[in-house]
């Protein structure tokens, strides 16, 4: 059911909308598929490139720190095997004079200064037997007993001579600065099982901090001991929110971690065998920021492409359907009776052929309508002439009858006047073959007719005409008013006692309608069913004839009203559209 409704909805959809949807599916859907495929590939490349850059940055920092610390370990080994150092360690304070101690001390100081100046080391401190004359506080040589019980010293001793890296705060007692210290035991050259001192090579934490490089602004890189003591970091703010609880080895890659401040990626690894860990932490948001930026750029580019495509689709669809819509509008006009050709540049495609067929059909229909109209006009003219021919003999019979009556009475003068009037009457009727005349000519025809009738009825009947001047040029079928005047005489006034009366013709224009009234003061029409009414049926003959001719000429917009009051008279009203000559 839903499928059928969908099919019907698609079928009922306007053609232009169907074409737009079709073009959109053909153009935009592949574009969307291409977008997702391209975005997936680009995202993969960006992620791989970013991971590579972050790992490279980490490896570079790890390599730098490893080399730096290995170099310091090499220096520590060189210090231990120095011959002057071996002399002090092997003889001991009791077996050396003060002069010898000072001489050897001077040589060691010079050698140590060379080592410090040629490396990143800030200072070197020797913790030896308290009995040496040159031991002291905050000097190059210091008393072993002063640090023997400290935790870091115990850690060095417990390491049994191996290099021990610790975060040391006891080197500079004046400032309390912390150093990253490499500590080794000093062995007795004559008995390598006997440790008689500690050498401490101290590196400022700033040196470590300067070696920490970041590949991302929102990245934290720091070094800490296995026990979780912070050695150096790349930012105080980042340390507060991004530092991990403890160091770990991530096996050479970044792993996902969760902190209170959000989700991060972290990598950790021990720096050589130093028991120090290089840690790197990057927020997921920072890691995906460049990806989101690329995504935004791609979305904008594809949206612009889709917009351009839509802007192209609309005019194309409009150009395709424009002629069809024009043809539909013309066909709608045909329903309303307006037959107009579609006047556009011809084309040879299917729509163009359809338009050519439509224009041919319209031309054919117009030719048929013109032919039909001509036939209709000819038929109307024939009917008008037939009706007029019925009127003309009717009047002529009455006139000839009157002339016969006058001839019997030898009224030569009256016969002459009637014949002249009858001649003028028929000149107006013929009217050069025209079937339509002005109201002015119709009134003149009525006047001539009345001149003839006055002779017949001895001037007992009068005609009064009160017609507005603007009415005179209006058109009527000829012989429209005269039969009504004739009816008024024969069936109205002549039947009054004494046969006297007046016929009044008035005319005016009201709202583009021509109103003509012919009123008489005759006996009027008798009541229905009376014998007198039956005798007056002949009076309707002229009226029906006039009504038919008015209908043929003016159509359905004609009104012909007859109002009559017994013994008072009759009034005929003609109401037709105004048509000027």
Tab-separated table of C-alpha atoms in Angstrom, residues 51-405:
chain	number	residue	atom	x	y	z
A	51	UNK	CA	51.329	9.411	13.978
A	52	UNK	CA	54.547	9.215	11.999
A	53	UNK	CA	55.396	12.843	12.820
A	54	UNK	CA	54.616	12.353	16.512
A	55	UNK	CA	56.620	9.140	16.692
A	56	UNK	CA	59.503	10.733	14.815
A	57	UNK	CA	59.477	13.680	17.215
A	58	UNK	CA	59.420	11.286	20.161
A	59	UNK	CA	62.227	9.150	18.701
A	60	UNK	CA	64.311	12.242	18.048
A	61	UNK	CA	63.884	13.463	21.623
A	62	UNK	CA	64.603	9.973	22.952
A	63	UNK	CA	67.744	9.713	20.840
A	64	UNK	CA	68.963	13.160	21.955
A	65	UNK	CA	68.473	12.376	25.626
A	66	UNK	CA	70.008	8.907	25.275
A	67	UNK	CA	73.128	10.296	23.641
A	68	UNK	CA	73.386	13.066	26.185
A	69	UNK	CA	73.149	10.670	29.123
A	70	UNK	CA	75.424	8.075	27.500
A	71	UNK	CA	78.005	10.819	26.961
A	72	UNK	CA	77.840	11.698	30.637
A	73	UNK	CA	78.325	8.014	31.520
A	74	UNK	CA	81.380	7.921	29.257
A	75	UNK	CA	82.770	10.984	31.042
A	76	UNK	CA	82.193	9.311	34.403
A	77	UNK	CA	84.211	6.285	33.270
A	78	UNK	CA	87.037	8.550	32.103
A	79	UNK	CA	87.100	10.277	35.463
A	80	UNK	CA	87.303	7.023	37.345
A	81	UNK	CA	90.277	5.686	35.366
A	82	UNK	CA	92.246	8.941	35.580
A	83	UNK	CA	95.735	8.186	36.946
A	84	UNK	CA	95.645	10.964	39.524
A	85	UNK	CA	92.300	9.702	40.743
A	86	UNK	CA	93.688	6.176	40.937
A	87	UNK	CA	96.668	7.491	42.939
A	88	UNK	CA	94.400	9.067	45.549
A	89	UNK	CA	92.135	6.062	45.679
A	90	UNK	CA	94.934	3.492	45.923
A	91	UNK	CA	97.189	5.217	48.517
A	92	UNK	CA	94.573	6.724	50.750
A	93	UNK	CA	94.952	9.851	52.915
A	94	UNK	CA	97.209	8.144	55.472
A	95	UNK	CA	99.880	7.166	52.965
A	96	UNK	CA	100.063	10.590	51.196
A	97	UNK	CA	101.600	13.738	52.476
A	98	UNK	CA	99.628	16.927	52.424
A	99	UNK	CA	101.867	18.259	49.669
A	100	UNK	CA	101.245	15.203	47.540
A	101	UNK	CA	97.527	15.459	48.216
A	102	UNK	CA	97.455	19.096	47.120
A	103	UNK	CA	99.471	18.334	43.984
A	104	UNK	CA	97.193	15.498	42.956
A	105	UNK	CA	94.149	17.571	43.890
A	106	UNK	CA	95.284	20.303	41.522
A	107	UNK	CA	95.667	17.847	38.659
A	108	UNK	CA	92.223	16.384	39.277
A	109	UNK	CA	90.651	19.859	39.428
A	110	UNK	CA	92.197	20.775	36.077
A	111	UNK	CA	91.043	17.536	34.495
A	112	UNK	CA	87.572	17.875	35.953
A	113	UNK	CA	87.199	21.443	34.687
A	114	UNK	CA	88.143	20.268	31.195
A	115	UNK	CA	85.457	17.585	31.406
A	116	UNK	CA	82.820	20.063	32.595
A	117	UNK	CA	83.648	22.670	29.942
A	118	UNK	CA	83.523	20.129	27.108
A	119	UNK	CA	80.092	18.759	28.038
A	120	UNK	CA	76.610	19.727	29.223
A	121	UNK	CA	77.529	18.897	32.831
A	122	UNK	CA	77.077	21.724	35.298
A	123	UNK	CA	79.484	20.360	37.938
A	124	UNK	CA	81.213	17.225	39.208
A	125	UNK	CA	81.527	16.303	42.892
A	126	UNK	CA	83.727	13.632	44.520
A	127	UNK	CA	82.728	12.147	47.859
A	128	UNK	CA	85.879	10.594	49.401
A	129	UNK	CA	87.571	9.774	52.701
A	130	UNK	CA	87.105	12.536	55.288
A	131	UNK	CA	90.848	12.484	56.131
A	132	UNK	CA	91.954	14.103	52.891
A	133	UNK	CA	93.181	17.651	53.476
A	134	UNK	CA	91.242	19.066	50.485
A	135	UNK	CA	87.773	17.789	51.434
A	136	UNK	CA	85.157	20.274	52.542
A	137	UNK	CA	81.573	21.550	52.088
A	138	UNK	CA	80.372	22.687	48.648
A	139	UNK	CA	83.761	21.929	47.155
A	140	UNK	CA	84.972	19.554	44.468
A	141	UNK	CA	85.890	16.932	47.060
A	142	UNK	CA	83.488	16.366	49.911
A	143	UNK	CA	83.378	14.083	52.895
A	144	UNK	CA	81.853	10.665	52.250
A	145	UNK	CA	80.520	10.401	55.768
A	146	UNK	CA	78.315	13.477	55.221
A	147	UNK	CA	76.138	11.657	52.683
A	148	UNK	CA	76.660	7.990	53.509
A	149	UNK	CA	73.321	7.656	55.292
A	150	UNK	CA	71.294	9.575	52.710
A	151	UNK	CA	68.791	7.633	50.614
A	152	UNK	CA	70.366	8.430	47.290
A	153	UNK	CA	73.822	7.390	48.573
A	154	UNK	CA	72.394	4.139	49.877
A	155	UNK	CA	70.794	3.575	46.442
A	156	UNK	CA	74.195	4.129	44.749
A	157	UNK	CA	75.935	1.753	47.134
A	158	UNK	CA	73.172	-0.825	46.689
A	159	UNK	CA	73.654	-0.642	42.925
A	160	UNK	CA	77.206	-1.969	43.495
A	161	UNK	CA	79.012	0.309	41.151
A	162	UNK	CA	76.521	0.511	38.327
A	163	UNK	CA	75.589	3.981	37.022
A	164	UNK	CA	72.753	5.359	39.083
A	165	UNK	CA	70.649	8.306	37.895
A	166	UNK	CA	68.844	10.147	40.633
A	167	UNK	CA	67.136	13.492	41.182
A	168	UNK	CA	69.581	15.025	43.663
A	169	UNK	CA	68.917	18.074	45.859
A	170	UNK	CA	72.010	17.702	48.077
A	171	UNK	CA	74.660	18.833	45.593
A	172	UNK	CA	74.213	22.598	45.972
A	173	UNK	CA	73.398	23.194	49.624
A	174	UNK	CA	73.537	26.967	49.200
A	175	UNK	CA	70.785	27.312	46.569
A	176	UNK	CA	68.961	24.018	47.044
A	177	UNK	CA	68.794	23.473	43.277
A	178	UNK	CA	67.920	19.998	42.041
A	179	UNK	CA	70.171	18.200	39.577
A	180	UNK	CA	69.883	15.107	37.518
A	181	UNK	CA	72.934	13.250	38.846
A	182	UNK	CA	74.829	10.316	37.490
A	183	UNK	CA	76.446	8.577	40.447
A	184	UNK	CA	79.123	5.877	40.446
A	185	UNK	CA	81.121	4.206	43.184
A	186	UNK	CA	84.860	4.915	43.404
A	187	UNK	CA	86.675	1.616	43.893
A	188	UNK	CA	90.056	0.968	45.492
A	189	UNK	CA	92.375	0.109	42.550
A	190	UNK	CA	94.178	-2.375	44.769
A	191	UNK	CA	90.943	-4.025	45.895
A	192	UNK	CA	87.972	-3.694	43.539
A	193	UNK	CA	85.685	-5.129	46.097
A	194	UNK	CA	86.169	-2.111	48.348
A	195	UNK	CA	84.176	1.090	47.504
A	196	UNK	CA	85.854	4.149	49.008
A	197	UNK	CA	83.835	7.003	47.469
A	198	UNK	CA	81.210	8.281	45.029
A	199	UNK	CA	81.602	10.489	41.994
A	200	UNK	CA	78.513	12.545	41.051
A	201	UNK	CA	78.176	14.170	37.615
A	202	UNK	CA	75.405	16.741	37.884
A	203	UNK	CA	73.288	17.991	34.995
A	204	UNK	CA	71.030	21.005	35.328
A	205	UNK	CA	67.360	20.143	34.766
A	206	UNK	CA	67.177	23.002	32.275
A	207	UNK	CA	69.467	21.004	29.984
A	208	UNK	CA	66.948	18.162	29.977
A	209	UNK	CA	64.003	20.533	29.485
A	210	UNK	CA	65.628	22.116	26.436
A	211	UNK	CA	65.902	18.731	24.817
A	212	UNK	CA	62.178	18.078	25.061
A	213	UNK	CA	60.518	18.884	21.702
A	214	UNK	CA	56.792	18.869	20.919
A	215	UNK	CA	55.122	18.075	17.588
A	216	UNK	CA	51.780	19.514	18.696
A	217	UNK	CA	50.943	22.661	20.689
A	218	UNK	CA	48.654	20.618	22.960
A	219	UNK	CA	51.279	18.024	23.787
A	220	UNK	CA	53.121	17.315	27.042
A	221	UNK	CA	56.633	15.826	26.949
A	222	UNK	CA	58.363	15.138	30.246
A	223	UNK	CA	61.010	12.976	31.928
A	224	UNK	CA	60.551	11.290	35.262
A	225	UNK	CA	62.202	8.600	37.291
A	226	UNK	CA	60.842	5.095	37.649
A	227	UNK	CA	59.616	6.119	41.095
A	228	UNK	CA	57.498	8.885	39.534
A	229	UNK	CA	59.713	11.869	40.401
A	230	UNK	CA	59.432	14.613	37.789
A	231	UNK	CA	62.757	15.568	36.243
A	232	UNK	CA	61.665	18.038	33.561
A	233	UNK	CA	58.578	18.896	31.534
A	234	UNK	CA	57.581	20.942	28.482
A	235	UNK	CA	54.906	23.046	30.228
A	236	UNK	CA	53.646	23.733	33.736
A	237	UNK	CA	50.015	24.047	32.686
A	238	UNK	CA	50.102	20.792	30.763
A	239	UNK	CA	51.812	19.038	33.678
A	240	UNK	CA	48.881	19.887	35.936
A	241	UNK	CA	46.254	18.343	33.658
A	242	UNK	CA	48.015	15.827	31.387
A	243	UNK	CA	50.677	14.121	33.544
A	244	UNK	CA	50.161	10.405	34.029
A	245	UNK	CA	50.055	8.786	37.436
A	246	UNK	CA	53.176	6.698	36.772
A	247	UNK	CA	55.575	6.062	33.909
A	248	UNK	CA	55.215	3.007	31.679
A	249	UNK	CA	56.675	1.451	28.562
A	250	UNK	CA	54.155	1.575	25.669
A	251	UNK	CA	56.224	-0.742	23.476
A	252	UNK	CA	57.145	1.821	20.830
A	253	UNK	CA	53.692	3.280	19.984
A	254	UNK	CA	51.019	5.609	21.300
A	255	UNK	CA	48.209	4.090	23.337
A	256	UNK	CA	44.890	5.526	24.509
A	257	UNK	CA	44.676	6.642	28.130
A	258	UNK	CA	41.958	8.348	30.164
A	259	UNK	CA	42.550	11.125	32.664
A	260	UNK	CA	40.238	13.326	34.672
A	261	UNK	CA	40.704	16.093	32.088
A	262	UNK	CA	39.783	13.920	29.093
A	263	UNK	CA	40.971	11.274	26.653
A	264	UNK	CA	44.603	11.226	25.527
A	265	UNK	CA	47.193	9.263	23.614
A	266	UNK	CA	50.407	8.486	25.472
A	267	UNK	CA	53.780	6.920	24.770
A	268	UNK	CA	56.493	6.019	27.261
A	269	UNK	CA	59.936	4.401	27.118
A	270	UNK	CA	62.996	4.086	29.330
A	271	UNK	CA	65.949	6.216	28.257
A	272	UNK	CA	68.608	3.562	27.784
A	273	UNK	CA	69.344	1.837	31.103
A	274	UNK	CA	69.056	5.008	33.155
A	275	UNK	CA	65.862	4.151	35.013
A	276	UNK	CA	64.498	7.421	33.563
A	277	UNK	CA	61.389	7.494	31.354
A	278	UNK	CA	60.559	9.822	28.490
A	279	UNK	CA	56.782	10.355	28.456
A	280	UNK	CA	54.673	12.020	25.720
A	281	UNK	CA	50.947	12.783	26.101
A	282	UNK	CA	48.690	14.277	23.345
A	283	UNK	CA	44.995	15.057	23.698
A	284	UNK	CA	42.637	13.354	21.279
A	285	UNK	CA	41.134	16.732	20.420
A	286	UNK	CA	44.515	18.113	19.384
A	287	UNK	CA	45.311	14.916	17.493
A	288	UNK	CA	42.048	15.135	15.530
A	289	UNK	CA	42.052	18.919	15.119
A	290	UNK	CA	43.859	18.822	11.799
A	291	UNK	CA	41.571	15.997	10.643
A	292	UNK	CA	38.510	18.038	11.596
A	293	UNK	CA	39.978	21.041	9.805
A	294	UNK	CA	40.453	18.971	6.638
A	295	UNK	CA	36.946	17.557	7.069
A	296	UNK	CA	35.512	21.064	7.353
A	297	UNK	CA	37.394	22.193	4.245
A	298	UNK	CA	36.223	19.143	2.283
A	299	UNK	CA	32.614	19.649	3.418
A	300	UNK	CA	32.744	23.300	2.337
A	301	UNK	CA	34.262	22.404	-1.036
A	302	UNK	CA	31.701	19.666	-1.673
A	303	UNK	CA	28.836	21.926	-0.529
A	304	UNK	CA	29.997	24.595	-2.970
A	305	UNK	CA	30.199	21.968	-5.722
A	306	UNK	CA	26.678	20.748	-4.852
A	307	UNK	CA	25.391	24.328	-4.834
A	308	UNK	CA	26.967	25.020	-8.226
A	309	UNK	CA	25.496	21.752	-9.483
A	310	UNK	CA	22.038	22.717	-8.219
A	311	UNK	CA	22.373	26.177	-9.749
A	312	UNK	CA	23.177	24.417	-13.010
A	313	UNK	CA	20.359	21.852	-12.631
A	314	UNK	CA	17.576	24.434	-12.125
A	315	UNK	CA	18.104	26.368	-15.383
A	316	UNK	CA	18.669	23.133	-17.317
A	317	UNK	CA	15.430	21.654	-15.942
A	318	UNK	CA	13.656	24.934	-16.633
A	319	UNK	CA	14.943	25.037	-20.203
A	320	UNK	CA	13.771	21.459	-20.755
A	321	UNK	CA	10.303	21.981	-19.294
A	322	UNK	CA	9.764	25.607	-20.336
A	323	UNK	CA	8.313	24.720	-23.741
A	324	UNK	CA	6.152	21.996	-22.196
A	325	UNK	CA	4.747	24.476	-19.649
A	326	UNK	CA	4.115	27.007	-22.414
A	327	UNK	CA	2.279	24.326	-24.384
A	328	UNK	CA	0.242	23.401	-21.279
A	329	UNK	CA	-0.730	27.057	-20.778
A	330	UNK	CA	-1.807	27.349	-24.404
A	331	UNK	CA	-3.887	24.173	-24.067
A	332	UNK	CA	-5.495	25.607	-20.919
A	333	UNK	CA	-6.380	28.692	-22.951
A	334	UNK	CA	-7.984	26.427	-25.556
A	335	UNK	CA	-10.310	25.150	-22.817
A	336	UNK	CA	-11.303	28.766	-22.207
A	337	UNK	CA	-12.022	29.267	-25.894
A	338	UNK	CA	-8.833	31.191	-26.752
A	339	UNK	CA	-7.123	29.595	-29.731
A	340	UNK	CA	-3.582	30.987	-29.919
A	341	UNK	CA	-0.510	29.502	-31.524
A	342	UNK	CA	2.657	28.906	-29.496
A	343	UNK	CA	5.100	31.363	-31.039
A	344	UNK	CA	8.590	30.146	-30.071
A	345	UNK	CA	11.689	29.235	-32.049
A	346	UNK	CA	11.065	25.891	-33.798
A	347	UNK	CA	13.210	22.909	-32.900
A	348	UNK	CA	13.512	19.364	-34.203
A	349	UNK	CA	13.340	17.473	-30.918
A	350	UNK	CA	10.262	15.648	-29.613
A	351	UNK	CA	8.868	18.705	-27.808
A	352	UNK	CA	9.416	20.823	-30.930
A	353	UNK	CA	7.479	18.290	-33.019
A	354	UNK	CA	4.695	18.340	-30.429
A	355	UNK	CA	4.526	22.136	-30.622
A	356	UNK	CA	4.418	22.019	-34.425
A	357	UNK	CA	1.528	19.546	-34.236
A	358	UNK	CA	-0.270	21.783	-31.725
A	359	UNK	CA	0.138	24.858	-33.950
A	360	UNK	CA	-1.112	22.883	-36.956
A	361	UNK	CA	-4.145	21.750	-34.946
A	362	UNK	CA	-4.893	25.322	-33.803
A	363	UNK	CA	-4.634	26.619	-37.371
A	364	UNK	CA	-6.963	23.872	-38.570
A	365	UNK	CA	-9.477	24.597	-35.789
A	366	UNK	CA	-9.329	28.334	-36.527
A	367	UNK	CA	-9.954	27.705	-40.224
A	368	UNK	CA	-12.883	25.454	-39.356
A	369	UNK	CA	-14.260	28.073	-36.944
A	370	UNK	CA	-13.939	30.807	-39.570
A	371	UNK	CA	-15.698	28.585	-42.080
A	372	UNK	CA	-18.342	27.707	-39.511
A	373	UNK	CA	-18.754	31.355	-38.627
A	374	UNK	CA	-19.238	32.260	-42.269
A	375	UNK	CA	-21.800	29.495	-42.606
A	376	UNK	CA	-23.516	30.742	-39.468
A	377	UNK	CA	-23.529	34.295	-40.755
A	378	UNK	CA	-24.965	33.174	-44.043
A	379	UNK	CA	-27.617	31.208	-42.200
A	380	UNK	CA	-28.429	34.176	-39.976
A	381	UNK	CA	-28.636	36.488	-42.959
A	382	UNK	CA	-30.929	34.037	-44.679
A	383	UNK	CA	-33.173	33.806	-41.619
A	384	UNK	CA	-33.228	37.598	-41.268
A	385	UNK	CA	-34.146	38.019	-44.906
A	386	UNK	CA	-36.812	35.349	-44.560
A	387	UNK	CA	-38.320	37.086	-41.551
A	388	UNK	CA	-38.109	40.482	-43.241
A	389	UNK	CA	-39.722	39.060	-46.317
A	390	UNK	CA	-42.622	38.015	-44.081
A	391	UNK	CA	-42.963	41.570	-42.773
A	392	UNK	CA	-42.770	43.336	-46.139
A	393	UNK	CA	-45.725	41.538	-47.793
A	394	UNK	CA	-47.772	42.004	-44.640
A	395	UNK	CA	-47.484	45.776	-44.829
A	396	UNK	CA	-47.758	45.839	-48.609
A	397	UNK	CA	-51.044	43.888	-48.561
A	398	UNK	CA	-52.581	46.367	-46.124
A	399	UNK	CA	-51.386	49.390	-48.168
A	400	UNK	CA	-52.617	48.001	-51.458
A	401	UNK	CA	-55.927	47.250	-49.788
A	402	UNK	CA	-56.113	50.875	-48.674
A	403	UNK	CA	-55.241	52.124	-52.208
A	404	UNK	CA	-57.992	49.930	-53.599
A	405	UNK	CA	-60.413	51.445	-51.137
